[in-house]
């Protein structure tokens, strides 16, 4: 059915380029998230795919047909905008049917599709209202309905949930995912929120400074971050990075365990408590390990006095290692050596 | 009339008593000629300069004014000229405003500056040059000839540019993704959102061109294209003897459509000036 393929896409307004060397594919029926901090080029990439921005170089293919230079309306794709982009002078019904009317789809077909999507997004009672009379969540549904009704091959979404409040956002997240699964939609979803990307996407494309950092399934990004950037961007709070000589060692706060003092585990380290943040289900503890700052996440309400010391350790498989200069992940066989290196150093301190 | 309209609207409660009195006096002064025209037109000639509440009412001046001058023809000319001007202004200003607001091109700033400069040039300064151009085009004494110098209105371009510039870019994008061409986007997204501005602009334009005098006087020669204002001036010219009641009646015939429109659209009329930031 629909397969999007991006090759060597580049767009620059100056130095550094807004997007450079962007290369990826989205398979039919797949939900792919373009994730990254603001200014990383994710929206630029999306707008180039939509045809709203012309790339400097590179190619965009949809179903093996090159669409790089087609006008937005001829690309056979739909788009949901962050601001919903509903036309304020049109009713909900007219907004949803806007594209079909522009494309002169027959009246019967319009009616058939409208009935289908209205039921899908549960908007039946609001058809004659203007967007100004709707809540944020309802506006979101109208925008979604407008994208679904076009039956386009590809649906682009530009941070569609970021204007909703936290509770509604969580609801819409699962609703959107369910809708995508039910209709088998191919979705490319731009977000800066890693929770959204992790919970909804089949695959995540992580962008940083206009370049792709890593492409992979959510668990791959979490378990095997390709770079220090990926390691710090995925997961909350971010992964602890400890710089030792020419390597960077990474451990997630949730993978650090407390060890009973005096157990004499050879891989345990003594750290000093700097502060605690109680989050409800668990507590975040700031630690000082030698000259490194660490965060540790443990369940329950833990009251620890600043200045007290803790014995911590982590499993070897939870430890990540990166090159200090390039930030690239170092292969697994080097991991063992890395761990020993840290232990040695600590022994050195103790001596 | 402007003063009166502002005075009676929202500003009312923010003014001190002294300011209110001043505003009423100014408004009254403004209204005096119109009140006199009403008085003179509806009463016999001997009461024109003699105020008496019990003076008999009459419509004879209206009959004689209508008989003596081809008001119907003048009215038709004015109507057609105003319509042509407004129609062309709306089309040209919409297109120019959209381009200046949303389509970047080389020299955009310069074009915008030139448009703004045109706002400062009084059309009367250009009368001789415009006349020469129209003579070359063989358009003297035609409806289009009267309207042509006003069609690319700088005020209209500026007003619509400002209005289009605040329409969210996402709406433009959304319409294009949904399959609209540039012109369709303009027609389906920008124009509907600028409706109140169009109404306000149309009112200002109509009132200006309905009342315009000097240029039509210069460029028209016959009844074929002469608008009401010029016709009125010839009708009331001293060589034919000044008959004040009849001139007043003629004037009232001339301004009545406009007066009615102003009273109906008073609020939008004032708002249009507020909107453009020009009072």
Coordinates of C-alpha atoms in Angstrom, one line a residue:
Chain A
X1 CA 0.0 0.0 0.0
X2 CA 1.8 3.1 1.2
X3 CA 5.4 3.3 1.7
X4 CA 7.3 6.5 2.3
X5 CA 10.9 6.7 1.4
X6 CA 13.2 9.7 2.1
X7 CA 16.6 9.9 0.6
X8 CA 19.4 12.4 1.5
X9 CA 17.0 15.1 2.3
X10 CA 18.6 18.5 3.1
X11 CA 17.3 22.0 3.9
X12 CA 19.3 24.9 5.0
X13 CA 18.6 28.5 5.9
X14 CA 22.2 29.1 7.1
X15 CA 24.7 27.2 9.0
X16 CA 24.2 24.6 10.5
X17 CA 21.5 23.2 8.1
X18 CA 18.0 22.7 9.5
X19 CA 17.9 19.2 8.2
X20 CA 20.8 17.3 6.6
X21 CA 21.3 13.8 5.2
X22 CA 17.8 12.7 6.3
X23 CA 17.3 9.1 5.2
X24 CA 14.5 6.8 6.3
X25 CA 11.5 4.8 5.2
X26 CA 8.0 4.4 6.7
X27 CA 6.4 1.1 5.8
X28 CA 2.7 0.6 5.1
X29 CA 0.5 0.7 8.2
X30 CA 3.4 1.8 10.4
X31 CA 3.4 4.4 13.0
X32 CA 6.7 6.2 13.0
X33 CA 7.6 9.1 15.3
X34 CA 10.1 11.9 14.5
X35 CA 11.4 12.7 17.9
X36 CA 13.8 15.4 19.0
X37 CA 14.2 18.6 20.9
X38 CA 12.9 21.9 19.5
X39 CA 15.0 23.1 16.6
X40 CA 16.3 19.7 15.7
X41 CA 14.7 19.8 12.2
X42 CA 11.8 17.4 12.8
X43 CA 9.1 19.9 11.7
X44 CA 11.2 21.1 8.8
X45 CA 11.5 17.4 7.7
X46 CA 7.7 17.0 8.0
X47 CA 7.0 20.2 6.1
X48 CA 9.3 19.1 3.3
X49 CA 7.4 15.8 3.0
X50 CA 4.1 17.7 3.0
X51 CA 5.4 20.0 0.3
X52 CA 5.1 23.1 2.4
X53 CA 8.8 23.6 2.3
X54 CA 11.1 22.9 -0.7
X55 CA 14.1 20.8 0.1
X56 CA 17.6 22.0 -1.1
X57 CA 18.4 18.5 -2.3
X58 CA 17.3 14.9 -1.8
X59 CA 14.3 12.9 -2.8
X60 CA 10.9 11.9 -1.4
X61 CA 9.1 8.9 -2.7
X62 CA 5.6 7.7 -1.8
X63 CA 4.7 4.3 -3.2
X64 CA 7.8 4.4 -5.5
X65 CA 6.5 7.6 -7.1
X66 CA 8.7 10.7 -6.7
X67 CA 6.8 13.5 -5.0
X68 CA 9.7 15.8 -4.1
X69 CA 8.5 18.6 -6.3
X70 CA 4.7 18.1 -6.4
X71 CA 2.4 20.7 -4.8
X72 CA 1.1 19.8 -1.4
X73 CA -2.4 19.0 -2.7
X74 CA -1.1 16.5 -5.3
X75 CA 0.9 14.3 -2.9
X76 CA -2.1 12.3 -1.6
X77 CA -1.3 12.8 2.0
X78 CA -3.2 14.3 5.0
X79 CA -1.8 16.5 7.8
X80 CA -2.8 17.3 11.3
X81 CA -1.4 20.5 12.7
X82 CA -0.3 21.5 16.2
X83 CA -2.8 24.4 16.2
X84 CA -5.4 22.1 14.6
X85 CA -5.7 24.6 11.8
X86 CA -9.5 24.4 11.7
X87 CA -11.1 27.1 9.5
X88 CA -12.9 29.4 12.0
X89 CA -15.6 30.5 9.5
X90 CA -16.7 27.0 8.7
X91 CA -18.8 24.6 10.8
X92 CA -17.3 21.3 12.0
X93 CA -19.0 19.5 9.1
X94 CA -17.7 21.9 6.5
X95 CA -14.2 21.7 8.1
X96 CA -14.2 17.9 7.8
X97 CA -15.5 17.9 4.3
X98 CA -13.2 20.8 3.1
X99 CA -10.7 18.7 1.3
X100 CA -13.4 16.5 -0.4
X101 CA -15.2 19.5 -1.6
X102 CA -12.0 21.1 -3.0
X103 CA -11.3 17.8 -4.7
X104 CA -14.9 17.6 -6.0
X105 CA -15.7 14.2 -4.5
X106 CA -19.3 13.2 -5.3
X107 CA -22.0 14.1 -2.7
X108 CA -22.9 10.5 -2.0
X109 CA -19.3 9.6 -1.4
X110 CA -18.8 12.6 0.9
X111 CA -21.9 11.6 2.9
X112 CA -20.7 8.0 3.2
X113 CA -17.3 9.0 4.4
X114 CA -18.6 11.7 6.7
X115 CA -20.9 9.2 8.5
X116 CA -18.0 6.8 8.9
X117 CA -15.5 9.3 10.5
X118 CA -18.1 11.1 12.6
X119 CA -18.8 7.8 14.4
X120 CA -15.1 7.0 14.6
X121 CA -14.2 10.2 16.4
X122 CA -17.6 10.6 18.2
X123 CA -18.5 14.1 17.0
X124 CA -22.1 13.5 16.0
X125 CA -23.7 16.2 18.1
X126 CA -21.3 19.0 17.2
X127 CA -21.6 18.9 13.4
X128 CA -23.1 22.4 13.1
X129 CA -21.0 24.2 15.6
X130 CA -18.1 26.5 14.7
X131 CA -14.6 25.5 15.9
X132 CA -14.7 28.4 18.4
X133 CA -17.5 26.7 20.3
X134 CA -15.5 23.5 20.8
X135 CA -13.1 22.4 23.5
X136 CA -9.4 21.6 22.7
X137 CA -10.1 17.9 22.7
X138 CA -13.0 18.3 20.3
X139 CA -11.0 20.5 18.0
X140 CA -8.4 17.8 18.0
X141 CA -11.0 15.2 16.9
X142 CA -12.2 17.5 14.1
X143 CA -8.7 17.9 12.8
X144 CA -8.2 14.1 13.1
X145 CA -11.5 13.5 11.2
X146 CA -10.4 15.8 8.5
X147 CA -7.2 13.8 8.0
X148 CA -8.9 10.4 8.2
X149 CA -11.7 11.4 5.7
X150 CA -9.3 12.1 3.0
X151 CA -8.3 8.4 2.9
X152 CA -4.8 9.6 2.1
X153 CA -1.9 7.2 1.8
X154 CA 0.1 8.9 4.5
X155 CA -1.0 10.9 7.4
X156 CA 1.5 13.5 8.8
X157 CA 1.0 14.8 12.3
X158 CA 2.8 17.8 13.7
X159 CA 2.7 17.6 17.5
X160 CA -1.0 17.2 17.4
X161 CA -1.4 16.6 21.2
X162 CA 0.9 19.3 22.5
X163 CA -1.9 21.9 23.0
X164 CA -4.0 19.6 25.2
X165 CA -3.7 19.4 29.0
X166 CA -1.9 16.4 30.5
X167 CA -4.9 14.2 31.3
X168 CA -6.5 14.7 27.9
X169 CA -3.2 14.1 26.2
X170 CA -2.8 10.7 27.8
X171 CA -6.4 9.8 26.7
X172 CA -5.9 11.0 23.2
X173 CA -2.6 9.2 22.9
X174 CA -4.2 5.8 23.4
X175 CA -7.2 6.8 21.3
X176 CA -5.0 7.9 18.4
X177 CA -3.0 4.8 18.5
X178 CA -6.2 2.6 18.5
X179 CA -7.6 4.6 15.6
X180 CA -4.3 4.2 13.6
X181 CA -4.3 0.4 14.3
X182 CA -8.0 0.0 13.4
X183 CA -7.7 1.8 10.1
X184 CA -4.2 0.6 9.3
X185 CA -3.1 4.2 8.7
X186 CA 0.5 5.0 7.8
X187 CA 1.5 7.8 10.2
X188 CA 4.5 10.0 10.5
X189 CA 4.2 11.7 13.8
X190 CA 6.4 14.7 14.9
X191 CA 6.8 15.2 18.7
X192 CA 9.3 16.5 21.2
X193 CA 7.7 14.4 23.9
X194 CA 9.5 11.1 24.3
X195 CA 6.6 9.6 26.3
X196 CA 4.4 10.1 23.2
X197 CA 6.9 8.6 20.9
X198 CA 7.7 5.7 23.2
X199 CA 4.1 4.8 23.9
X200 CA 2.6 5.2 20.4
X201 CA 5.3 4.6 17.8
X202 CA 6.3 1.3 16.1
X203 CA 9.6 3.0 15.3
X204 CA 11.2 6.2 16.4
X205 CA 13.5 8.4 14.4
X206 CA 15.5 10.5 16.8
X207 CA 16.8 13.8 15.4
X208 CA 19.4 16.2 16.8
X209 CA 20.7 19.3 15.1
X210 CA 19.2 18.5 11.8
X211 CA 20.6 14.9 11.7
X212 CA 19.4 11.5 12.5
X213 CA 20.9 10.2 15.7
X214 CA 19.2 6.8 15.8
X215 CA 16.3 4.9 14.2
X216 CA 14.8 2.0 16.0
X217 CA 11.9 0.5 18.0
X218 CA 11.2 2.2 21.3
X219 CA 12.8 -0.6 23.3
X220 CA 15.9 -0.4 21.1
X221 CA 16.3 3.3 21.8
X222 CA 15.8 2.7 25.5
X223 CA 18.0 -0.4 25.8
X224 CA 20.7 0.4 23.2
X225 CA 21.0 4.1 22.7
X226 CA 23.4 4.7 19.8
X227 CA 24.8 7.9 21.1
X228 CA 25.1 9.9 24.4
X229 CA 22.4 12.2 23.0
X230 CA 20.0 9.3 22.5
X231 CA 20.9 8.0 26.0
X232 CA 20.0 11.3 27.6
X233 CA 17.0 12.1 25.5
X234 CA 15.1 8.8 26.0
X235 CA 14.1 8.1 29.6
X236 CA 13.0 10.3 32.4
X237 CA 15.1 11.3 34.3
X238 CA 17.9 11.0 31.7
X239 CA 20.6 8.4 31.8
X240 CA 23.5 9.1 34.1
X241 CA 26.7 9.7 32.1
X242 CA 30.0 9.3 33.8
X243 CA 33.0 10.5 31.9
X244 CA 36.1 8.4 32.5
X245 CA 39.2 9.0 30.5
X246 CA 38.3 8.5 26.8
X247 CA 35.0 6.7 27.5
X248 CA 31.6 7.7 28.8
X249 CA 29.8 5.3 31.0
X250 CA 26.0 5.3 31.1
X251 CA 23.5 3.9 33.7
X252 CA 19.8 4.6 33.9
X253 CA 18.6 6.0 37.2
X254 CA 16.1 3.2 37.4
X255 CA 18.8 0.6 37.0
X256 CA 20.9 1.6 40.0
X257 CA 20.2 -0.5 43.1
X258 CA 20.8 0.1 46.7
X259 CA 23.1 -2.5 48.4
X260 CA 23.1 -3.3 52.1
X261 CA 26.3 -1.8 53.5
X262 CA 28.9 -4.3 54.4
X263 CA 27.8 -6.9 51.9
X264 CA 31.2 -6.5 50.3
X265 CA 30.0 -6.8 46.7
X266 CA 33.0 -6.1 44.6
X267 CA 31.0 -4.0 42.1
X268 CA 29.4 -1.7 44.6
X269 CA 30.3 1.9 45.0
X270 CA 29.9 4.3 47.9
X271 CA 28.1 7.5 47.0
X272 CA 26.9 10.6 49.0
X273 CA 23.3 11.8 49.0
X274 CA 22.9 15.4 47.9
X275 CA 19.1 15.6 47.8
X276 CA 15.8 13.9 47.3
X277 CA 12.8 14.6 45.1
X278 CA 9.6 12.8 46.1
X279 CA 7.5 12.0 43.1
X280 CA 4.7 9.9 44.6
X281 CA 5.2 6.4 43.3
X282 CA 9.0 6.8 43.6
X283 CA 11.8 9.0 44.8
X284 CA 14.6 10.6 42.8
X285 CA 17.8 10.8 44.7
X286 CA 20.8 13.0 43.7
X287 CA 24.1 11.4 44.5
X288 CA 27.7 12.3 44.4
X289 CA 29.9 9.5 43.2
X290 CA 33.5 10.7 43.4
X291 CA 33.5 13.8 41.2
X292 CA 30.4 12.6 39.3
X293 CA 26.8 13.6 39.8
X294 CA 24.3 10.7 39.5
X295 CA 20.5 10.3 39.8
X296 CA 18.9 7.3 41.3
X297 CA 15.3 6.3 41.2
X298 CA 13.8 4.0 43.8
X299 CA 10.2 3.1 44.6
X300 CA 8.3 4.5 47.5
X301 CA 8.9 7.5 49.7
X302 CA 12.5 7.5 50.8
X303 CA 13.7 10.2 53.2
X304 CA 17.5 10.4 53.1
X305 CA 19.5 13.1 54.8
X306 CA 21.8 15.0 52.5
X307 CA 25.4 14.1 53.4
X308 CA 24.6 10.5 54.3
X309 CA 26.3 7.8 52.3
X310 CA 24.8 5.0 50.2
X311 CA 26.1 1.8 48.8
X312 CA 25.0 1.5 45.1
X313 CA 25.6 -1.0 42.3
X314 CA 24.2 -1.8 38.9
X315 CA 24.1 -4.9 36.7
X316 CA 26.6 -5.2 34.0
X317 CA 23.9 -5.6 31.3
X318 CA 22.4 -2.2 32.4
X319 CA 25.7 -0.4 31.8
X320 CA 26.2 1.4 28.5
X321 CA 29.5 2.7 27.1
X322 CA 30.2 5.5 24.6
X323 CA 33.2 7.0 23.0
X324 CA 34.0 10.3 24.7
X325 CA 34.8 12.3 21.6
X326 CA 32.2 11.1 19.1
X327 CA 29.5 10.2 21.6
X328 CA 29.0 6.9 19.7
X329 CA 28.1 3.7 21.4
X330 CA 30.9 1.3 22.0
X331 CA 30.3 -2.3 21.1
X332 CA 29.2 -4.8 23.8
X333 CA 32.5 -6.7 24.1
X334 CA 34.2 -3.4 25.2
X335 CA 31.7 -3.1 28.0
X336 CA 33.2 -5.6 30.3
X337 CA 36.6 -3.8 30.1
X338 CA 34.9 -0.5 30.7
X339 CA 33.3 -1.7 33.9
X340 CA 36.6 -3.0 35.3
X341 CA 38.1 0.3 34.4
X342 CA 35.7 2.2 36.7
X343 CA 36.1 -0.3 39.5
X344 CA 39.9 0.0 39.2
X345 CA 39.7 3.7 39.4
X346 CA 37.6 3.6 42.5
X347 CA 40.0 1.1 44.2
X348 CA 42.7 3.6 43.4
X349 CA 40.8 6.3 45.2
X350 CA 40.2 4.1 48.2
X351 CA 43.8 3.1 48.5
Chain B
X1 CA -20.4 62.7 11.5
X2 CA -17.3 60.8 12.6
X3 CA -17.2 62.8 15.8
X4 CA -20.8 62.1 16.5
X5 CA -20.4 58.4 15.8
X6 CA -17.5 58.0 18.1
X7 CA -19.1 60.1 20.8
X8 CA -22.2 57.9 20.9
X9 CA -20.5 54.6 20.9
X10 CA -18.3 52.7 23.3
X11 CA -16.0 55.7 24.3
X12 CA -19.0 57.3 25.9
X13 CA -18.4 56.2 29.5
X14 CA -14.7 57.0 29.5
X15 CA -15.2 60.7 28.8
X16 CA -15.6 63.5 31.4
X17 CA -18.6 65.8 31.4
X18 CA -16.6 68.6 29.8
X19 CA -15.4 66.4 27.1
X20 CA -18.9 65.1 26.5
X21 CA -20.2 68.7 26.1
X22 CA -17.4 69.6 23.7
X23 CA -18.1 66.5 21.7
X24 CA -21.8 67.3 21.5
X25 CA -21.1 70.9 20.4
X26 CA -18.6 69.7 17.7
X27 CA -21.1 67.1 16.6
X28 CA -23.8 69.7 16.4
X29 CA -21.7 72.1 14.4
X30 CA -20.9 69.2 12.1
X31 CA -24.5 68.4 11.7
X32 CA -25.7 72.1 11.1
X33 CA -25.4 72.2 7.3
X34 CA -27.3 69.0 7.0
X35 CA -30.0 70.2 9.4
X36 CA -30.3 73.4 7.4
X37 CA -30.6 71.5 4.2
X38 CA -33.4 69.5 5.6
X39 CA -35.1 72.7 6.8
X40 CA -34.8 74.5 3.6
X41 CA -35.7 71.6 1.4
X42 CA -39.0 70.8 3.2
X43 CA -40.3 74.3 3.6
X44 CA -41.5 77.0 1.2
X45 CA -38.9 79.5 0.0
X46 CA -40.0 82.4 2.3
X47 CA -39.1 80.3 5.3
X48 CA -35.6 79.4 4.1
X49 CA -33.9 82.0 6.3
X50 CA -36.8 82.4 8.7
X51 CA -37.1 79.8 11.4
X52 CA -40.7 79.0 12.4
X53 CA -41.7 75.7 13.9
X54 CA -45.2 76.1 12.4
X55 CA -44.0 76.7 8.9
X56 CA -45.9 74.6 6.4
X57 CA -44.1 71.5 4.9
X58 CA -43.8 71.0 1.2
X59 CA -42.2 68.7 -1.3
X60 CA -42.3 71.1 -4.3
X61 CA -38.5 71.8 -4.2
X62 CA -37.9 68.1 -4.6
X63 CA -40.3 68.0 -7.7
X64 CA -38.6 71.0 -9.3
X65 CA -35.1 69.9 -8.6
X66 CA -35.9 66.5 -10.1
X67 CA -37.4 68.2 -13.1
X68 CA -34.6 70.7 -13.7
X69 CA -31.6 68.3 -13.6
X70 CA -31.2 64.8 -14.9
X71 CA -30.8 63.4 -11.4
X72 CA -31.7 59.9 -12.4
X73 CA -28.9 59.9 -14.9
X74 CA -26.4 61.4 -12.5
X75 CA -27.5 59.0 -9.8
X76 CA -27.0 56.1 -12.3
X77 CA -23.5 57.5 -13.2
X78 CA -22.5 57.8 -9.6
X79 CA -23.8 54.3 -8.8
X80 CA -21.9 52.8 -11.8
X81 CA -18.7 54.7 -11.2
X82 CA -18.7 53.8 -7.5
X83 CA -19.4 50.2 -8.3
X84 CA -16.7 49.9 -10.9
X85 CA -14.2 51.5 -8.5
X86 CA -15.2 49.3 -5.6
X87 CA -15.2 46.2 -7.6
X88 CA -11.8 46.8 -9.1
X89 CA -10.4 47.9 -5.7
X90 CA -11.6 44.8 -4.0
X91 CA -10.0 42.5 -6.6
X92 CA -6.7 44.4 -6.9
X93 CA -6.3 45.1 -3.2
X94 CA -7.1 41.5 -2.3
X95 CA -4.5 40.1 -4.7
X96 CA -1.9 42.7 -3.8
X97 CA -2.6 42.4 -0.1
X98 CA -2.2 38.6 -0.2
X99 CA 1.1 38.7 -2.1
X100 CA 2.5 41.3 0.2
X101 CA 1.4 39.4 3.3
X102 CA 2.2 35.8 2.4
X103 CA 4.3 35.3 -0.7
X104 CA 7.9 36.5 -0.2
X105 CA 9.6 37.9 -3.3
X106 CA 12.7 40.0 -4.1
X107 CA 12.0 43.7 -3.4
X108 CA 8.9 43.1 -1.3
X109 CA 10.0 45.7 1.3
X110 CA 10.5 48.2 -1.5
X111 CA 7.0 47.5 -3.0
X112 CA 5.5 47.9 0.5
X113 CA 7.3 51.2 1.0
X114 CA 6.0 52.5 -2.3
X115 CA 2.5 51.5 -1.4
X116 CA 2.8 53.3 1.9
X117 CA 4.2 56.3 0.1
X118 CA 1.2 56.4 -2.1
X119 CA -0.9 56.8 1.0
X120 CA 0.7 60.2 1.5
X121 CA 0.1 61.5 -2.0
X122 CA -3.1 63.4 -2.4
X123 CA -4.8 62.3 -5.6
X124 CA -5.5 65.9 -6.5
X125 CA -1.8 66.6 -7.0
X126 CA -1.8 64.2 -9.9
X127 CA -4.8 65.6 -11.7
X128 CA -3.0 67.1 -14.7
X129 CA -0.8 64.0 -15.2
X130 CA -3.8 61.7 -14.8
X131 CA -5.8 63.8 -17.3
X132 CA -3.0 63.5 -19.8
X133 CA -2.8 59.7 -19.4
X134 CA -6.6 59.3 -19.7
X135 CA -6.6 61.6 -22.8
X136 CA -4.0 59.3 -24.4
X137 CA -6.1 56.3 -23.5
X138 CA -9.1 58.0 -25.0
X139 CA -11.0 57.6 -21.8
X140 CA -12.0 61.2 -21.0
X141 CA -15.7 61.5 -20.1
X142 CA -16.2 57.7 -19.5
X143 CA -17.1 55.8 -16.3
X144 CA -13.9 53.9 -16.3
X145 CA -12.0 57.2 -16.8
X146 CA -13.5 58.6 -13.6
X147 CA -12.6 55.5 -11.7
X148 CA -9.2 54.5 -13.1
X149 CA -6.9 56.6 -10.9
X150 CA -8.5 55.2 -7.7
X151 CA -8.5 51.5 -8.5
X152 CA -5.2 50.5 -7.0
X153 CA -6.0 51.9 -3.6
X154 CA -3.0 52.0 -1.3
X155 CA -5.2 52.2 1.7
X156 CA -7.0 49.0 0.6
X157 CA -3.8 47.2 -0.1
X158 CA -2.4 48.2 3.3
X159 CA -5.6 47.3 5.2
X160 CA -5.9 43.9 3.6
X161 CA -2.2 43.1 3.9
X162 CA -2.5 43.7 7.6
X163 CA -5.6 41.6 7.9
X164 CA -4.2 38.7 5.9
X165 CA -0.9 38.8 7.8
X166 CA -2.6 37.8 11.0
X167 CA -4.4 34.8 9.5
X168 CA -2.5 31.8 11.0
X169 CA 0.0 30.3 8.5
X170 CA -1.2 26.8 9.5
X171 CA -4.6 27.5 7.9
X172 CA -2.9 28.4 4.7
X173 CA -0.8 25.2 5.0
X174 CA -3.8 23.1 5.8
X175 CA -5.8 24.3 2.9
X176 CA -2.9 23.6 0.5
X177 CA -2.5 20.1 1.9
X178 CA -6.2 19.6 1.3
X179 CA -5.7 20.3 -2.3
X180 CA -6.3 24.0 -2.7
X181 CA -4.4 26.1 -5.3
X182 CA -3.0 29.5 -4.2
X183 CA -6.1 31.3 -5.5
X184 CA -8.4 28.8 -3.9
X185 CA -6.6 29.3 -0.6
X186 CA -7.1 33.0 -0.9
X187 CA -10.8 32.6 -1.8
X188 CA -11.6 29.9 0.8
X189 CA -9.4 30.9 3.7
X190 CA -8.3 34.5 3.6
X191 CA -11.3 36.3 2.1
X192 CA -13.9 34.8 4.4
X193 CA -11.9 35.7 7.5
X194 CA -11.5 39.3 6.3
X195 CA -15.3 39.8 5.8
X196 CA -15.6 42.6 8.4
X197 CA -12.7 44.4 6.9
X198 CA -14.1 44.2 3.4
X199 CA -17.4 45.6 4.7
X200 CA -15.6 48.5 6.5
X201 CA -13.4 49.2 3.5
X202 CA -16.3 49.1 1.1
X203 CA -18.2 51.7 3.2
X204 CA -15.2 54.0 3.3
X205 CA -14.6 53.7 -0.4
X206 CA -18.2 54.2 -1.4
X207 CA -18.6 57.3 0.8
X208 CA -15.4 58.7 -0.6
X209 CA -16.2 58.1 -4.3
X210 CA -19.9 59.0 -3.9
X211 CA -18.7 62.4 -2.6
X212 CA -15.7 62.9 -4.9
X213 CA -15.9 66.1 -6.8
X214 CA -12.7 67.6 -8.2
X215 CA -11.5 64.8 -10.4
X216 CA -14.9 63.9 -11.9
X217 CA -15.4 67.6 -12.6
X218 CA -12.2 67.7 -14.6
X219 CA -12.6 64.4 -16.4
X220 CA -16.3 64.5 -17.3
X221 CA -17.8 66.7 -20.0
X222 CA -21.3 65.4 -20.6
X223 CA -24.3 63.8 -18.9
X224 CA -23.0 60.5 -20.2
X225 CA -20.5 60.1 -17.3
X226 CA -21.2 63.1 -15.0
X227 CA -21.7 62.0 -11.4
X228 CA -24.2 63.5 -8.9
X229 CA -21.6 65.8 -7.2
X230 CA -20.6 67.5 -10.5
X231 CA -24.2 67.6 -11.6
X232 CA -25.2 69.3 -8.4
X233 CA -22.5 71.9 -8.8
X234 CA -23.7 72.8 -12.3
X235 CA -27.3 72.7 -11.2
X236 CA -26.5 75.2 -8.4
X237 CA -24.1 77.4 -10.4
X238 CA -24.7 81.1 -9.7
X239 CA -25.3 82.0 -13.4
X240 CA -28.6 80.1 -13.3
X241 CA -29.7 82.0 -10.2
X242 CA -29.2 80.6 -6.6
X243 CA -32.4 78.9 -5.5
X244 CA -31.3 77.6 -2.0
X245 CA -34.4 75.4 -1.3
X246 CA -34.0 73.7 -4.6
X247 CA -30.2 73.2 -4.1
X248 CA -30.9 71.8 -0.7
X249 CA -33.5 69.5 -2.1
X250 CA -31.1 68.3 -4.8
X251 CA -28.4 67.8 -2.3
X252 CA -30.7 65.7 -0.1
X253 CA -31.6 63.6 -3.1
X254 CA -27.9 63.1 -3.8
X255 CA -26.8 62.2 -0.3
X256 CA -29.9 60.2 0.8
X257 CA -28.6 56.8 -0.3
X258 CA -25.3 57.4 1.4
X259 CA -26.9 58.8 4.5
X260 CA -29.1 55.8 4.8
X261 CA -26.1 53.4 4.3
X262 CA -24.1 55.3 6.9
X263 CA -26.9 55.2 9.5
X264 CA -27.2 51.4 9.0
X265 CA -23.5 50.6 9.0
X266 CA -22.4 53.3 11.4
X267 CA -20.6 50.9 13.7
X268 CA -18.6 49.2 11.0
X269 CA -17.8 52.5 9.5
X270 CA -16.1 53.7 12.6
X271 CA -14.5 50.3 13.3
X272 CA -12.8 50.4 9.9
X273 CA -10.8 53.4 10.9
X274 CA -10.0 51.9 14.3
X275 CA -8.9 48.7 12.6
X276 CA -6.5 50.4 10.2
X277 CA -5.1 52.4 13.1
X278 CA -6.0 55.6 11.4
X279 CA -8.5 57.9 13.1

